[in-house]
Amino acid sequence: TQLLEQSPQFLSIQEGENLTVYCNSSSVFSSLQWYRQEPGEGPVLLVTVVTGGEVKKLKRLTFQFGDARKDSSLHITAAQPGDTGLYLCAGLLVGSGAGSYQLTFGKGTKLSVIP
Amino acid sequence: DVKVTQSSRYLVKRTGEKVFLECVQDMDHENMFWYRQDPGLGLRLIYFSYDVKMKEKGDIPEGYSVSREKKERFSLILESASTNQTSMYLCASSGSRTLNYGYTFGSGTRLTVV
C-alpha cells in the first residue's frame, strides 16, 4: 500500500495551459515537500509546507497543504516547456519520533509540456 | 552552494563484480540515504544512516551493504552485482535539526550491470 498517492501519474499538456497535481494520504504529515526531477538528474526541492491550510507560491507554481495535513496539491499556471519533469511529493509522518528521519515519497507525476 | 556529490554519473559493471558507489555531502548533515529509482516503482530506500558508523536497513537492503566511516561520506556496496540491480541510484542527506526542510539529493548514478 502506497502511503502517498499521487495523481495523475502522467500528464501531457500544451504550453500555456494550467494543471493541478495531487498528493493524497490517509496519514497525517508534520510537513510535506514537493520536488522536481529532470531526466538524468536527482530531485530538487521546490517547497516545504508545514501548517495545515498553508499556501505557498513560487512564481507560477502554487502549493497547498490540506487543512488536516493529509494531502497537498501543486497548481501550475500557464505551463512552460521548462516545467517538464517528474514531480514528487514527500512527507514526514507525524509521530515518526526523533529516531526516524525518513521521508515517505509518492511515485511521482510525469509532466510533459509541449511547445 | 551546498552539495551532495556522487562519484560517478554512469557506471557499467559485469555480473558478479563488487561495486562501490560513493556519496559525499558538505552540509554537515547527520542523516544520509541511498535510494534506487526504477520506472513505475518510484524511489525505494535501500539503507540510511543517522550518524557515523550507524546504519539502518530500508525497504530493499538485500544484495547491498553500506559504510559510513566519516560524517560526510556514505558508501553503497553491491557485494556481487546482478542484472536486476541495473538502476538509477540516488544519494540524499538531511539535517536532524532541519527535518522539515527535506532532503538534498545528488545527481544520481546510472548503473548498468551486464
Coordinates of N, CA and C in Angstrom, one line a residue:
Chain A
T1 N 0.8 -1.2 0.0 CA 0.0 0.0 0.0 C 0.9 1.2 0.0
Q2 N 0.6 2.1 -1.0 CA 1.4 3.4 -1.1 C 0.8 4.4 -0.1
L3 N 1.7 4.9 0.8 CA 1.2 5.8 1.8 C 0.8 7.2 1.2
L4 N 1.6 7.6 0.2 CA 1.3 8.8 -0.5 C 0.9 8.5 -2.0
E5 N -0.3 8.8 -2.3 CA -0.8 8.6 -3.7 C -0.8 9.8 -4.5
Q6 N -0.1 9.8 -5.6 CA 0.0 11.0 -6.5 C -0.9 10.7 -7.7
S7 N -1.5 11.8 -8.2 CA -2.3 11.7 -9.4 C -2.3 13.0 -10.1
P8 N -2.4 13.0 -11.4 CA -2.3 11.8 -12.2 C -0.8 11.3 -12.3
Q9 N -0.7 10.1 -12.8 CA 0.7 9.5 -12.9 C 1.4 10.2 -14.1
F10 N 0.7 10.4 -15.2 CA 1.3 11.1 -16.4 C 0.4 12.2 -16.8
L11 N 1.0 13.3 -17.3 CA 0.2 14.4 -17.7 C 0.9 15.1 -18.9
S12 N 0.3 15.2 -20.0 CA 0.8 15.9 -21.2 C -0.1 17.0 -21.6
I13 N 0.5 18.2 -21.6 CA -0.4 19.4 -21.9 C 0.4 20.3 -22.8
Q14 N -0.4 21.3 -23.4 CA 0.2 22.3 -24.3 C 0.7 23.4 -23.5
E15 N 1.7 24.1 -24.0 CA 2.2 25.3 -23.4 C 1.1 26.3 -23.2
G16 N 1.1 26.9 -22.0 CA 0.1 27.9 -21.7 C -1.1 27.4 -20.9
E17 N -1.3 26.1 -20.9 CA -2.4 25.5 -20.1 C -2.0 25.5 -18.6
N18 N -3.1 25.4 -17.8 CA -3.0 25.2 -16.4 C -3.1 23.8 -16.0
L19 N -2.6 23.4 -14.8 CA -2.7 22.0 -14.4 C -2.6 21.9 -12.9
T20 N -3.1 20.8 -12.4 CA -3.0 20.6 -10.9 C -2.6 19.1 -10.7
V21 N -1.7 18.9 -9.8 CA -1.2 17.6 -9.4 C -1.6 17.4 -7.9
Y22 N -2.0 16.2 -7.6 CA -2.5 15.9 -6.3 C -1.6 14.9 -5.6
C23 N -1.6 15.0 -4.3 CA -0.8 14.1 -3.4 C -1.7 13.8 -2.2
N24 N -2.2 12.6 -2.1 CA -3.2 12.2 -1.0 C -2.7 11.1 -0.1
S25 N -3.2 11.1 1.1 CA -2.9 10.1 2.0 C -4.0 10.0 3.1
S26 N -4.0 8.9 3.8 CA -4.9 8.7 4.9 C -4.1 9.0 6.2
S27 N -2.8 9.3 6.1 CA -2.0 9.5 7.2 C -1.7 11.0 7.4
V28 N -1.4 11.4 8.6 CA -1.1 12.8 8.9 C 0.4 13.1 8.8
F29 N 0.8 14.2 8.2 CA 2.2 14.5 8.0 C 2.5 15.8 8.7
S30 N 3.7 15.9 9.4 CA 4.1 17.1 10.0 C 4.6 18.1 9.0
S31 N 5.1 17.6 7.9 CA 5.5 18.5 6.8 C 5.4 17.8 5.5
L32 N 5.4 18.5 4.4 CA 5.3 17.9 3.1 C 6.1 18.7 2.2
Q33 N 6.9 18.0 1.4 CA 7.7 18.7 0.4 C 7.3 18.3 -1.0
W34 N 7.6 19.2 -2.0 CA 7.5 18.9 -3.4 C 8.9 19.1 -4.0
Y35 N 9.2 18.1 -4.9 CA 10.5 18.1 -5.6 C 10.2 18.0 -7.1
R36 N 11.1 18.5 -7.9 CA 11.1 18.3 -9.3 C 12.3 17.6 -9.8
Q37 N 12.2 16.6 -10.6 CA 13.3 15.9 -11.1 C 13.4 15.9 -12.6
E38 N 14.5 16.4 -13.2 CA 14.6 16.4 -14.6 C 15.3 15.1 -15.0
P39 N 15.2 14.6 -16.3 CA 15.8 13.4 -16.7 C 17.3 13.3 -16.4
G40 N 17.7 12.2 -15.8 CA 19.1 12.0 -15.6 C 19.7 12.8 -14.4
E41 N 18.8 13.5 -13.7 CA 19.3 14.3 -12.5 C 18.6 13.8 -11.2
G42 N 19.1 14.3 -10.1 CA 18.4 14.0 -8.8 C 17.3 15.0 -8.6
P43 N 16.3 14.6 -7.7 CA 15.2 15.5 -7.4 C 15.8 16.8 -6.7
V44 N 15.1 17.9 -7.0 CA 15.5 19.2 -6.4 C 14.3 19.7 -5.6
L45 N 14.5 20.1 -4.4 CA 13.4 20.6 -3.5 C 12.8 21.9 -4.1
L46 N 11.5 21.9 -4.2 CA 10.8 23.2 -4.6 C 10.3 23.9 -3.4
V47 N 9.6 23.2 -2.5 CA 9.0 23.9 -1.4 C 8.7 22.9 -0.3
T48 N 8.6 23.5 0.9 CA 8.1 22.7 2.1 C 6.9 23.4 2.7
V49 N 5.9 22.7 3.0 CA 4.7 23.2 3.7 C 4.6 22.5 5.0
V50 N 4.2 23.3 6.0 CA 4.3 22.8 7.4 C 2.9 22.9 8.1
T51 N 2.2 24.0 7.8 CA 1.0 24.3 8.6 C -0.2 23.9 7.7
G52 N -1.2 23.2 8.4 CA -2.4 22.8 7.7 C -3.1 24.1 7.1
G53 N -3.5 24.0 5.8 CA -4.1 25.1 5.1 C -3.1 26.0 4.5
E54 N -1.9 25.8 4.7 CA -0.8 26.7 4.2 C -0.8 26.7 2.6
V55 N -0.6 27.9 2.1 CA -0.5 28.1 0.6 C 0.9 28.8 0.4
K56 N 1.7 28.2 -0.5 CA 2.9 28.9 -0.9 C 3.0 29.0 -2.4
K57 N 3.5 30.2 -2.8 CA 3.7 30.4 -4.2 C 5.1 30.6 -4.6
L58 N 5.4 30.0 -5.7 CA 6.8 30.1 -6.3 C 6.6 30.4 -7.8
K59 N 6.6 31.7 -8.1 CA 6.4 32.2 -9.4 C 5.0 31.6 -9.9
R60 N 5.0 30.8 -10.9 CA 3.7 30.3 -11.5 C 3.3 29.0 -10.8
L61 N 4.0 28.6 -9.8 CA 3.6 27.3 -9.0 C 3.0 27.7 -7.7
T62 N 1.8 27.1 -7.4 CA 1.1 27.3 -6.1 C 1.0 26.0 -5.4
F63 N 1.4 25.9 -4.2 CA 1.4 24.7 -3.4 C 0.4 24.9 -2.2
Q64 N -0.4 23.9 -2.0 CA -1.3 24.0 -0.8 C -1.2 22.7 0.0
F65 N -1.2 22.9 1.3 CA -1.2 21.8 2.3 C -2.6 21.7 2.8
G66 N -3.2 20.5 2.8 CA -4.6 20.3 3.3 C -4.8 20.7 4.8
D67 N -6.0 21.1 5.1 CA -6.2 21.5 6.5 C -5.9 20.5 7.5
A68 N -6.1 19.2 7.2 CA -5.9 18.1 8.1 C -4.4 17.5 7.9
R69 N -3.7 18.2 7.0 CA -2.3 17.8 6.8 C -2.2 16.3 6.3
K70 N -3.2 15.9 5.5 CA -3.1 14.6 4.9 C -2.9 14.6 3.4
D71 N -3.0 15.8 2.8 CA -3.0 15.9 1.3 C -2.4 17.3 0.9
S72 N -2.0 17.3 -0.3 CA -1.4 18.5 -0.9 C -1.6 18.6 -2.4
S73 N -1.6 19.8 -2.9 CA -1.7 20.0 -4.3 C -0.7 21.0 -4.8
L74 N -0.4 20.8 -6.1 CA 0.6 21.7 -6.8 C -0.2 22.1 -8.1
H75 N -0.3 23.4 -8.2 CA -1.0 24.0 -9.3 C 0.0 24.8 -10.1
I76 N 0.1 24.6 -11.4 CA 1.0 25.4 -12.3 C 0.1 26.2 -13.3
T77 N 0.3 27.5 -13.3 CA -0.4 28.4 -14.2 C 0.5 28.6 -15.4
A78 N -0.2 28.6 -16.6 CA 0.5 28.9 -17.9 C 1.8 28.1 -18.0
A79 N 1.6 26.8 -18.1 CA 2.8 25.9 -18.1 C 3.7 26.2 -19.2
Q80 N 5.0 26.1 -19.0 CA 6.1 26.3 -19.9 C 6.9 25.0 -20.2
P81 N 7.5 24.8 -21.3 CA 8.3 23.6 -21.6 C 9.3 23.3 -20.5
G82 N 9.8 24.4 -19.9 CA 10.8 24.2 -18.8 C 10.2 23.6 -17.5
D83 N 8.9 23.5 -17.5 CA 8.2 22.9 -16.3 C 8.2 21.3 -16.5
T84 N 8.6 20.9 -17.6 CA 8.6 19.4 -17.9 C 9.5 18.7 -16.9
G85 N 9.0 17.6 -16.3 CA 9.8 16.8 -15.4 C 8.9 15.9 -14.6
L86 N 9.6 15.2 -13.6 CA 8.8 14.4 -12.7 C 8.6 15.1 -11.4
Y87 N 7.4 15.3 -10.9 CA 7.1 16.0 -9.7 C 6.8 14.9 -8.6
L88 N 7.6 15.0 -7.5 CA 7.4 14.1 -6.4 C 7.0 14.9 -5.2
C89 N 6.0 14.3 -4.5 CA 5.7 14.8 -3.2 C 6.3 13.8 -2.1
A90 N 6.6 14.4 -1.0 CA 7.2 13.6 0.1 C 6.9 14.2 1.4
G91 N 6.6 13.4 2.4 CA 6.2 13.9 3.7 C 6.9 13.2 4.9
L92 N 6.9 13.9 6.0 CA 7.4 13.4 7.2 C 6.2 13.0 8.1
L93 N 6.0 11.7 8.4 CA 4.9 11.3 9.1 C 4.9 11.8 10.6
V94 N 3.7 12.2 11.1 CA 3.6 12.6 12.5 C 3.9 11.4 13.3
G95 N 4.6 11.6 14.4 CA 4.9 10.5 15.3 C 6.1 9.7 14.9
S96 N 6.8 10.2 13.9 CA 8.0 9.5 13.4 C 9.0 9.4 14.5
G97 N 9.0 10.4 15.4 CA 10.0 10.3 16.5 C 11.3 10.8 16.2
A98 N 12.1 11.0 17.2 CA 13.4 11.6 17.0 C 14.3 10.6 16.2
G99 N 14.0 9.3 16.3 CA 14.9 8.3 15.7 C 14.6 8.0 14.3
S100 N 13.6 8.6 13.7 CA 13.2 8.3 12.4 C 13.3 9.5 11.5
Y101 N 14.1 9.5 10.5 CA 14.4 10.7 9.7 C 14.0 10.4 8.2
Q102 N 13.1 9.4 8.0 CA 12.8 9.1 6.6 C 11.6 9.9 6.1
L103 N 11.7 10.4 4.9 CA 10.6 10.9 4.2 C 9.8 9.8 3.5
T104 N 8.5 9.9 3.4 CA 7.7 9.0 2.6 C 7.5 9.7 1.3
F105 N 7.8 9.0 0.2 CA 7.7 9.6 -1.1 C 6.5 9.0 -1.9
G106 N 5.8 9.8 -2.7 CA 4.9 9.4 -3.7 C 5.7 8.9 -4.9
K107 N 5.0 8.2 -5.8 CA 5.7 7.7 -7.0 C 5.9 8.7 -8.1
G108 N 5.2 9.9 -8.0 CA 5.5 11.0 -8.9 C 4.5 11.1 -10.0
T109 N 4.5 12.3 -10.5 CA 3.7 12.7 -11.7 C 4.6 13.2 -12.8
K110 N 4.6 12.5 -13.9 CA 5.5 12.8 -15.0 C 4.8 13.8 -15.9
L111 N 5.3 15.1 -15.9 CA 4.6 16.1 -16.7 C 5.4 16.4 -18.0
S112 N 4.7 16.5 -19.1 CA 5.3 16.9 -20.3 C 4.6 18.2 -20.8
V113 N 5.3 19.2 -21.1 CA 4.7 20.4 -21.6 C 5.1 20.6 -23.0
I114 N 4.2 20.6 -23.9 CA 4.5 20.6 -25.4 C 4.5 22.0 -25.9
P115 N 5.6 22.4 -26.6 CA 5.6 23.8 -27.1 C 4.5 24.1 -28.1
Chain B
D1 N 27.5 27.0 -2.4 CA 26.3 26.3 -2.7 C 26.4 24.9 -2.1
V2 N 25.4 24.5 -1.3 CA 25.5 23.2 -0.7 C 25.4 22.1 -1.7
K3 N 26.0 20.9 -1.4 CA 26.1 19.9 -2.4 C 26.1 18.5 -1.8
V4 N 25.5 17.6 -2.6 CA 25.7 16.2 -2.4 C 26.3 15.7 -3.7
T5 N 27.5 15.1 -3.6 CA 28.2 14.7 -4.8 C 28.3 13.2 -4.8
Q6 N 27.9 12.6 -6.0 CA 28.0 11.2 -6.2 C 29.2 11.0 -7.2
S7 N 30.0 10.0 -6.9 CA 31.3 9.9 -7.5 C 31.2 9.6 -9.0
S8 N 30.1 8.9 -9.5 CA 30.0 8.6 -10.9 C 28.6 8.9 -11.4
R9 N 28.5 9.5 -12.6 CA 27.2 9.7 -13.2 C 26.7 8.4 -13.9
Y10 N 27.7 7.7 -14.6 CA 27.3 6.4 -15.3 C 28.4 5.4 -14.9
L11 N 27.9 4.1 -14.7 CA 28.8 3.0 -14.5 C 28.2 1.8 -15.2
V12 N 29.2 1.0 -15.8 CA 28.8 -0.2 -16.4 C 29.7 -1.3 -15.8
K13 N 29.0 -2.3 -15.2 CA 29.8 -3.3 -14.4 C 29.3 -4.7 -14.9
R14 N 30.1 -5.7 -14.7 CA 29.8 -7.0 -15.1 C 29.1 -7.8 -13.9
T15 N 28.3 -8.7 -14.2 CA 27.7 -9.6 -13.2 C 28.7 -10.2 -12.4
G16 N 28.5 -10.2 -11.0 CA 29.4 -10.8 -10.1 C 30.5 -9.8 -9.5
E17 N 30.6 -8.7 -10.2 CA 31.6 -7.7 -9.7 C 31.1 -7.1 -8.4
K18 N 32.1 -6.6 -7.6 CA 31.8 -5.8 -6.4 C 31.8 -4.4 -6.8
V19 N 30.8 -3.6 -6.5 CA 30.6 -2.3 -7.0 C 30.5 -1.3 -5.8
F20 N 31.2 -0.2 -5.9 CA 31.2 0.8 -4.8 C 30.6 2.1 -5.4
L21 N 29.6 2.6 -4.7 CA 29.0 3.9 -5.1 C 29.3 4.8 -3.9
E22 N 29.9 6.0 -4.2 CA 30.3 6.9 -3.2 C 29.5 8.1 -3.2
C23 N 29.2 8.7 -2.0 CA 28.4 9.9 -1.9 C 29.1 10.8 -0.8
V24 N 29.3 12.0 -1.1 CA 29.8 13.0 -0.2 C 29.0 14.2 -0.1
Q25 N 28.7 14.7 1.2 CA 28.0 15.9 1.4 C 28.8 16.9 2.2
D26 N 28.5 18.2 1.9 CA 29.3 19.2 2.5 C 28.5 20.1 3.4
M27 N 27.4 19.6 3.9 CA 26.4 20.4 4.7 C 26.5 20.0 6.2
D28 N 27.4 19.1 6.6 CA 27.5 18.7 8.0 C 26.1 18.0 8.4
H29 N 25.5 17.4 7.5 CA 24.2 16.7 7.8 C 24.4 15.4 8.5
E30 N 23.6 15.1 9.5 CA 23.7 13.9 10.2 C 23.1 12.7 9.4
N31 N 22.1 12.9 8.7 CA 21.4 11.8 8.0 C 21.7 11.6 6.5
M32 N 22.0 10.4 6.1 CA 22.3 10.2 4.7 C 21.5 8.9 4.3
F33 N 21.1 8.9 3.0 CA 20.2 7.9 2.5 C 20.7 7.4 1.1
W34 N 20.4 6.1 0.8 CA 20.6 5.6 -0.5 C 19.3 5.1 -1.0
Y35 N 18.9 5.5 -2.2 CA 17.7 5.1 -2.9 C 18.0 4.5 -4.2
R36 N 17.2 3.6 -4.7 CA 17.2 3.3 -6.1 C 15.8 3.7 -6.7
Q37 N 15.9 4.1 -8.0 CA 14.7 4.6 -8.7 C 14.5 3.9 -10.0
D38 N 13.4 3.2 -10.1 CA 13.0 2.5 -11.3 C 11.7 2.9 -11.8
P39 N 11.5 2.9 -13.1 CA 10.2 3.3 -13.7 C 9.0 2.6 -13.1
G40 N 8.0 3.3 -12.7 CA 6.8 2.6 -12.2 C 6.9 2.2 -10.7
L41 N 8.1 2.2 -10.2 CA 8.3 1.8 -8.8 C 8.6 2.9 -7.8
G42 N 9.0 4.1 -8.4 CA 9.3 5.2 -7.6 C 10.7 5.1 -6.9
L43 N 10.8 5.9 -5.8 CA 12.1 5.8 -5.0 C 11.9 4.7 -4.0
R44 N 12.9 3.9 -3.9 CA 12.9 2.8 -2.9 C 14.1 2.9 -2.0
L45 N 13.9 3.0 -0.7 CA 15.0 3.2 0.2 C 15.8 1.9 0.4
I46 N 17.1 2.0 0.2 CA 18.0 0.8 0.4 C 18.5 0.7 1.8
Y47 N 19.2 1.8 2.2 CA 19.8 1.9 3.5 C 19.8 3.4 3.9
F48 N 19.9 3.7 5.2 CA 20.1 5.0 5.6 C 21.0 5.0 6.9
S49 N 21.5 6.2 7.2 CA 22.4 6.3 8.3 C 22.1 7.6 9.0
Y50 N 22.0 7.6 10.4 CA 21.7 8.9 11.1 C 22.9 9.3 11.9
D51 N 24.0 8.6 11.8 CA 25.2 9.0 12.5 C 26.4 8.2 11.9
V52 N 27.6 8.7 12.3 CA 28.8 8.0 11.8 C 28.7 6.6 12.4
K53 N 29.1 5.6 11.5 CA 29.1 4.2 11.9 C 27.8 3.6 12.2
M54 N 26.7 4.3 12.0 CA 25.4 3.8 12.2 C 24.7 3.5 10.9
K55 N 24.0 2.5 10.8 CA 23.2 2.2 9.6 C 21.9 1.5 9.9
E56 N 21.0 1.7 9.0 CA 19.7 1.1 9.2 C 19.2 0.6 7.9
K57 N 18.6 -0.6 7.9 CA 18.0 -1.2 6.6 C 16.8 -0.4 6.2
G58 N 16.7 -0.2 4.9 CA 15.5 0.4 4.4 C 14.5 -0.7 3.9
D59 N 13.9 -0.4 2.8 CA 12.8 -1.4 2.3 C 13.4 -2.5 1.5
I60 N 14.6 -2.3 0.8 CA 15.1 -3.3 -0.1 C 16.6 -3.4 0.1
P61 N 17.1 -3.9 1.3 CA 18.5 -3.9 1.5 C 19.2 -5.2 1.0
E62 N 18.5 -6.1 0.5 CA 19.1 -7.4 0.1 C 20.0 -7.2 -1.1
G63 N 21.3 -7.7 -1.0 CA 22.2 -7.6 -2.1 C 23.1 -6.3 -1.9
Y64 N 22.8 -5.5 -0.9 CA 23.6 -4.2 -0.7 C 24.1 -4.2 0.7
S65 N 25.2 -3.4 0.9 CA 25.7 -3.1 2.2 C 26.1 -1.6 2.1
V66 N 26.4 -1.0 3.3 CA 26.8 0.4 3.3 C 27.9 0.6 4.3
S67 N 28.6 1.7 4.2 CA 29.6 2.1 5.1 C 29.6 3.6 5.4
R68 N 29.7 4.0 6.6 CA 29.8 5.4 7.0 C 30.8 5.6 8.0
E69 N 32.0 5.7 7.6 CA 33.2 5.9 8.5 C 33.4 7.4 8.9
K70 N 33.0 8.3 8.0 CA 33.0 9.7 8.3 C 31.7 10.3 8.0
K71 N 31.4 11.4 8.7 CA 30.1 12.1 8.7 C 29.7 12.5 7.3
E72 N 30.7 12.9 6.5 CA 30.4 13.5 5.2 C 30.2 12.4 4.1
R73 N 30.6 11.2 4.4 CA 30.7 10.2 3.3 C 29.8 8.9 3.6
F74 N 29.0 8.5 2.6 CA 28.2 7.4 2.8 C 28.3 6.5 1.5
S75 N 28.8 5.3 1.7 CA 29.1 4.4 0.5 C 28.1 3.3 0.5
L76 N 27.7 3.0 -0.8 CA 26.8 1.9 -1.0 C 27.6 0.8 -1.8
I77 N 27.5 -0.4 -1.3 CA 28.3 -1.5 -1.9 C 27.4 -2.6 -2.4
L78 N 27.6 -2.9 -3.6 CA 26.9 -4.1 -4.2 C 27.9 -5.3 -4.1
E79 N 27.6 -6.2 -3.3 CA 28.6 -7.2 -3.0 C 28.9 -8.1 -4.2
S80 N 27.9 -8.4 -5.0 CA 28.1 -9.2 -6.2 C 27.0 -8.8 -7.2
A81 N 27.3 -7.9 -8.0 CA 26.3 -7.2 -8.9 C 25.5 -8.2 -9.7
S82 N 24.3 -7.9 -9.8 CA 23.4 -8.7 -10.7 C 22.6 -7.8 -11.6
T83 N 22.1 -8.4 -12.7 CA 21.4 -7.6 -13.7 C 20.2 -6.9 -13.2
N84 N 19.6 -7.5 -12.1 CA 18.4 -6.8 -11.6 C 18.7 -5.6 -10.7
Q85 N 20.0 -5.3 -10.5 CA 20.5 -4.2 -9.8 C 20.8 -3.0 -10.8
T86 N 20.5 -3.2 -12.0 CA 20.6 -2.1 -13.0 C 19.5 -1.1 -12.6
S87 N 19.9 0.1 -12.4 CA 19.0 1.1 -11.9 C 19.7 2.5 -11.8
M88 N 18.9 3.5 -11.4 CA 19.4 4.8 -11.1 C 19.5 4.8 -9.5
Y89 N 20.7 5.2 -9.0 CA 20.9 5.2 -7.6 C 21.1 6.7 -7.2
L90 N 20.3 7.0 -6.1 CA 20.3 8.4 -5.7 C 20.7 8.4 -4.2
C91 N 21.7 9.3 -3.9 CA 22.1 9.6 -2.5 C 21.4 10.9 -2.1
A92 N 21.1 10.9 -0.8 CA 20.5 12.2 -0.2 C 20.9 12.4 1.2
S93 N 20.8 13.6 1.6 CA 21.2 13.9 3.0 C 20.2 14.9 3.6
S94 N 20.1 14.9 4.9 CA 19.3 15.9 5.6 C 19.9 16.1 7.0
G95 N 19.5 17.3 7.6 CA 20.0 17.6 8.9 C 18.9 17.2 9.9
S96 N 19.3 16.7 11.1 CA 18.3 16.3 12.1 C 17.6 17.5 12.6
R97 N 18.2 18.7 12.7 CA 17.5 19.9 13.2 C 16.7 20.5 12.1
T98 N 16.8 20.1 10.9 CA 16.0 20.7 9.8 C 15.2 19.6 9.0
L99 N 14.7 18.7 9.8 CA 14.0 17.6 9.1 C 12.8 18.1 8.2
N100 N 12.2 19.2 8.7 CA 11.1 19.7 7.9 C 11.5 20.3 6.6
Y101 N 12.8 20.5 6.4 CA 13.2 21.1 5.2 C 13.7 20.2 4.1
G102 N 13.4 18.9 4.3 CA 13.6 18.0 3.2 C 15.0 17.5 3.0
Y103 N 15.2 16.8 1.9 CA 16.4 16.2 1.5 C 17.1 17.1 0.4
T104 N 18.5 16.9 0.4 CA 19.3 17.4 -0.7 C 19.8 16.1 -1.4
F105 N 19.5 16.0 -2.7 CA 19.9 14.8 -3.4 C 21.1 15.1 -4.3
G106 N 21.9 14.0 -4.5 CA 22.9 14.1 -5.5 C 22.3 13.9 -6.9
S107 N 23.2 14.0 -7.9 CA 22.7 13.9 -9.3 C 22.4 12.5 -9.8
G108 N 22.8 11.5 -9.0 CA 22.5 10.2 -9.3 C 23.6 9.5 -10.0
T109 N 23.6 8.1 -9.9 CA 24.5 7.3 -10.7 C 23.6 6.3 -11.4
R110 N 23.8 6.3 -12.7 CA 23.0 5.3 -13.6 C 23.9 4.1 -13.7
L111 N 23.6 3.0 -13.1 CA 24.3 1.8 -13.1 C 23.7 0.8 -14.0
T112 N 24.5 0.2 -14.9 CA 24.1 -0.9 -15.8 C 25.0 -2.1 -15.4
V113 N 24.3 -3.2 -15.2 CA 25.0 -4.4 -14.9 C 24.8 -5.4 -16.1
V114 N 25.9 -5.8 -16.7 CA 25.7 -6.6 -17.9 C 26.3 -8.1 -17.7

